[in-house]
XYZ file of C-alpha atoms in Angstrom:
278
model
C 0.000 0.000 0.000
C 2.801 2.378 0.961
C 4.653 1.669 -2.310
C 1.494 2.426 -4.248
C 1.115 5.842 -2.544
C 4.738 6.769 -3.229
C 4.330 5.787 -6.850
C 1.245 7.988 -7.228
C 3.057 10.981 -5.636
C 6.027 10.564 -7.959
C 3.757 10.466 -11.014
C 1.984 13.607 -9.857
C 5.216 15.568 -9.339
C 6.981 14.401 -12.507
C 5.204 16.783 -14.958
C 6.245 19.811 -12.889
C 9.859 18.692 -12.742
C 9.888 18.145 -16.482
C 8.431 21.597 -17.089
C 11.006 23.499 -15.016
C 13.929 23.621 -17.513
C 11.615 24.642 -20.338
C 10.109 27.491 -18.297
C 13.567 28.999 -17.709
C 13.994 29.345 -21.469
C 10.638 30.957 -22.174
C 10.752 34.243 -24.152
C 9.037 36.160 -21.333
C 12.216 35.760 -19.227
C 14.388 37.592 -21.777
C 13.378 41.176 -20.931
C 14.407 40.771 -17.283
C 17.846 39.530 -18.327
C 18.245 42.411 -20.759
C 17.284 44.964 -18.114
C 19.830 43.559 -15.690
C 22.520 43.646 -18.372
C 21.743 47.274 -19.262
C 21.807 48.316 -15.615
C 25.146 46.601 -15.064
C 26.644 48.368 -18.079
C 25.583 51.882 -17.044
C 28.167 54.473 -15.973
C 27.356 57.398 -13.734
C 29.193 60.693 -14.050
C 28.992 62.578 -10.756
C 29.446 66.362 -10.878
C 30.564 68.512 -7.948
C 30.881 72.255 -8.459
C 29.326 75.705 -8.261
C 26.713 77.745 -10.160
C 28.616 77.635 -13.452
C 28.070 73.853 -13.404
C 24.749 73.586 -11.522
C 21.290 72.737 -12.833
C 19.157 75.860 -13.420
C 16.462 77.100 -11.078
C 15.307 79.667 -13.620
C 15.934 80.489 -17.267
C 19.272 82.002 -16.288
C 21.785 81.069 -15.022
C 22.201 77.632 -16.566
C 25.239 75.601 -15.524
C 27.104 73.610 -18.152
C 26.600 70.418 -16.129
C 22.893 70.526 -16.961
C 23.780 70.299 -20.664
C 26.300 67.473 -20.285
C 24.128 64.342 -20.267
C 22.797 64.695 -23.862
C 26.369 64.513 -25.174
C 26.689 60.857 -24.073
C 25.161 57.628 -25.289
C 22.597 55.674 -23.272
C 25.250 53.907 -21.204
C 25.960 57.113 -19.253
C 23.866 58.978 -16.699
C 25.024 62.363 -15.388
C 24.275 63.107 -11.736
C 24.706 66.861 -11.292
C 25.256 67.783 -7.637
C 26.803 71.195 -8.262
C 25.348 73.942 -6.050
C 25.383 77.691 -6.656
C 27.528 79.847 -4.410
C 29.659 77.062 -2.973
C 33.381 76.805 -2.520
C 34.829 73.320 -2.323
C 34.667 73.545 1.482
C 31.087 74.788 1.784
C 30.012 72.180 -0.778
C 31.528 69.446 1.382
C 30.665 70.787 4.848
C 27.485 72.814 4.273
C 26.257 74.523 7.494
C 29.362 73.428 9.427
C 31.748 76.039 8.027
C 31.852 78.909 10.505
C 32.156 82.636 9.840
C 35.391 82.788 11.837
C 38.969 81.967 10.844
C 41.526 79.962 12.765
C 45.145 81.000 13.333
C 46.129 79.557 9.948
C 43.659 81.809 8.143
C 41.222 79.015 7.305
C 37.514 79.057 8.083
C 36.704 76.942 11.107
C 34.791 73.751 10.288
C 32.860 72.429 13.279
C 31.608 69.800 13.480
C 33.725 68.272 10.736
C 30.892 66.221 9.298
C 30.003 66.056 5.620
C 26.885 67.404 3.957
C 24.425 64.812 2.685
C 25.330 65.490 -0.955
C 28.836 64.125 -0.402
C 27.577 61.338 1.857
C 25.278 60.274 -0.997
C 28.280 59.958 -3.302
C 30.120 57.931 -0.667
C 27.181 55.599 -0.013
C 28.208 51.980 -0.451
C 24.941 51.003 -2.161
C 23.863 53.978 -4.245
C 26.989 56.121 -4.438
C 30.111 56.029 -6.589
C 31.047 52.592 -7.876
C 33.672 50.989 -10.071
C 33.535 52.456 -13.579
C 31.946 55.747 -12.518
C 33.531 59.200 -12.840
C 33.677 62.163 -10.469
C 34.246 65.561 -12.109
C 35.144 68.370 -9.695
C 35.151 72.087 -10.582
C 35.554 74.763 -7.937
C 37.781 77.837 -7.526
C 35.351 80.710 -8.169
C 33.782 81.264 -4.753
C 36.829 79.871 -2.948
C 38.698 83.135 -3.500
C 36.301 85.048 -1.242
C 38.305 86.739 1.515
C 35.554 86.128 4.030
C 34.233 82.996 5.677
C 32.410 80.754 5.158
C 33.379 80.597 1.466
C 37.066 81.421 1.824
C 39.488 78.553 1.140
C 43.268 78.889 1.281
C 45.651 77.380 -1.245
C 46.838 74.454 0.878
C 43.331 73.659 2.091
C 41.986 73.705 -1.466
C 44.552 71.111 -2.560
C 43.888 69.047 0.547
C 40.157 68.858 -0.157
C 40.612 68.064 -3.857
C 43.018 65.281 -2.913
C 40.595 63.906 -0.324
C 37.732 63.802 -2.838
C 39.925 62.126 -5.457
C 41.026 59.440 -3.009
C 37.424 58.737 -1.971
C 36.471 58.243 -5.628
C 39.439 55.975 -6.316
C 38.747 53.933 -3.189
C 35.366 53.091 -4.719
C 36.753 52.272 -8.141
C 35.577 55.559 -9.709
C 37.816 57.873 -11.741
C 38.182 61.480 -10.558
C 38.724 64.330 -13.020
C 39.667 67.864 -11.923
C 38.629 70.972 -13.849
C 40.024 74.450 -13.422
C 37.268 77.051 -12.869
C 35.466 78.259 -15.969
C 36.393 81.827 -16.861
C 34.150 84.845 -16.689
C 34.152 87.192 -19.676
C 36.651 90.011 -19.357
C 38.077 91.870 -22.304
C 41.400 93.527 -22.887
C 40.539 95.356 -26.053
C 39.400 92.697 -28.499
C 40.837 89.786 -26.497
C 39.146 87.754 -23.760
C 41.588 87.208 -20.900
C 41.997 85.027 -17.805
C 39.826 85.860 -14.792
C 40.140 83.072 -12.206
C 42.460 81.732 -9.544
C 43.176 78.288 -8.090
C 44.691 77.170 -11.376
C 48.085 76.177 -10.005
C 46.442 74.488 -7.029
C 44.259 72.356 -9.300
C 47.192 71.219 -11.421
C 49.342 70.577 -8.341
C 46.616 68.403 -6.790
C 46.168 66.586 -10.091
C 49.853 65.723 -10.367
C 50.080 64.673 -6.720
C 47.025 62.410 -7.003
C 47.550 61.096 -10.521
C 44.314 62.743 -11.670
C 43.630 64.146 -15.135
C 43.048 67.907 -15.192
C 40.909 69.657 -17.809
C 41.973 73.288 -18.037
C 38.447 74.600 -18.504
C 39.595 78.071 -17.525
C 41.908 78.376 -20.521
C 39.538 76.518 -22.827
C 36.604 78.768 -21.910
C 38.254 82.110 -22.566
C 39.724 80.555 -25.706
C 36.138 79.848 -26.775
C 35.148 83.453 -26.032
C 37.898 84.603 -28.375
C 36.808 82.159 -31.081
C 33.268 83.536 -30.788
C 34.626 87.099 -30.812
C 32.804 88.105 -27.624
C 35.322 90.936 -27.186
C 35.338 93.843 -27.253
C 32.092 94.594 -25.457
C 30.840 97.608 -23.535
C 29.776 95.644 -20.473
C 26.172 95.321 -21.641
C 25.434 91.612 -21.296
C 21.862 91.903 -22.570
C 22.531 92.197 -26.279
C 24.498 90.748 -29.153
C 26.612 87.574 -29.048
C 27.759 88.175 -25.474
C 24.135 88.618 -24.379
C 23.179 85.344 -26.044
C 25.997 83.548 -24.212
C 25.884 85.125 -20.735
C 23.179 86.137 -18.303
C 23.044 89.819 -17.414
C 26.442 89.510 -15.744
C 29.973 88.495 -16.709
C 29.952 85.030 -15.089
C 26.787 82.966 -15.591
C 25.505 81.328 -18.739
C 22.365 81.390 -20.798
C 21.342 77.897 -21.952
C 23.109 78.441 -25.282
C 26.329 79.397 -23.535
C 26.100 76.458 -21.141
C 25.712 74.050 -24.073
C 28.866 75.411 -25.678
C 30.851 75.101 -22.446
C 29.611 71.502 -22.060
C 30.819 70.891 -25.610
C 34.243 72.280 -24.725
C 34.476 69.845 -21.799
C 33.439 66.940 -24.033
C 36.070 67.881 -26.609
C 38.706 68.014 -23.875
C 37.761 64.472 -22.830
C 38.450 63.345 -26.387
C 41.576 65.441 -26.898
C 43.100 64.216 -23.623
C 42.014 60.631 -24.336
C 40.237 60.331 -21.042
C 38.387 56.968 -21.167
C 35.026 58.611 -20.415
C 35.216 60.003 -23.967
C 34.422 56.560 -25.382
C 30.800 57.067 -24.291
C 30.375 60.371 -26.154
C 28.022 60.395 -29.119
């Protein structure tokens, strides 16, 4: 009797066992596999910077970082975490940078805890991962003589180096950019306007990080576009189409051209991220 029951159970289960291998090969399983493959192949480009890179909150200014994603193929996603008005230190330690300086002439940071935007990049699950890139562009607000934005030369290099190491520790590739230039004319020639250039290159050499000299490339673009001379009226003509009603921030058209300059530099310097450009 017992053998008969076992035989009946085995016969009942057999069809399901036979069906299992076939079900794994059904067409309706293919989309899930494709989605997983696409997700695994994606690269995220993380951006850290100031208003000249940041996403717009109005029609102007428009940071070049907001125009960067369309230049890449579908394997790349750009995560723009640039924030207007920030130095490298206030970007990292938002609300913890004090209005007082220490004996070394640096703004006091207390408590020395990171802002959530940097913690998000460091997150083990959703932050920077192997194959990603971190592009860092500061140096405009850092030259403020007053705290909390002020950053000294040595401190600037220290913070760039720290960010680069954090990216590398997670398998991501850091890229430094010198600050994009404002428009300033000497007669018919656009000239340099920013600091922290030497510091950026020094930190790049010390950390083995590629540096895009966006400062030089940007005022070179202004000369190519013949934005000089101008009478300081940023509301009209080619300079008005490129800049907001100031000498620093970009209209959408200007931001797109700066993003294009950065993309070209990736190619010209043979930075591997360039392989994902359209």
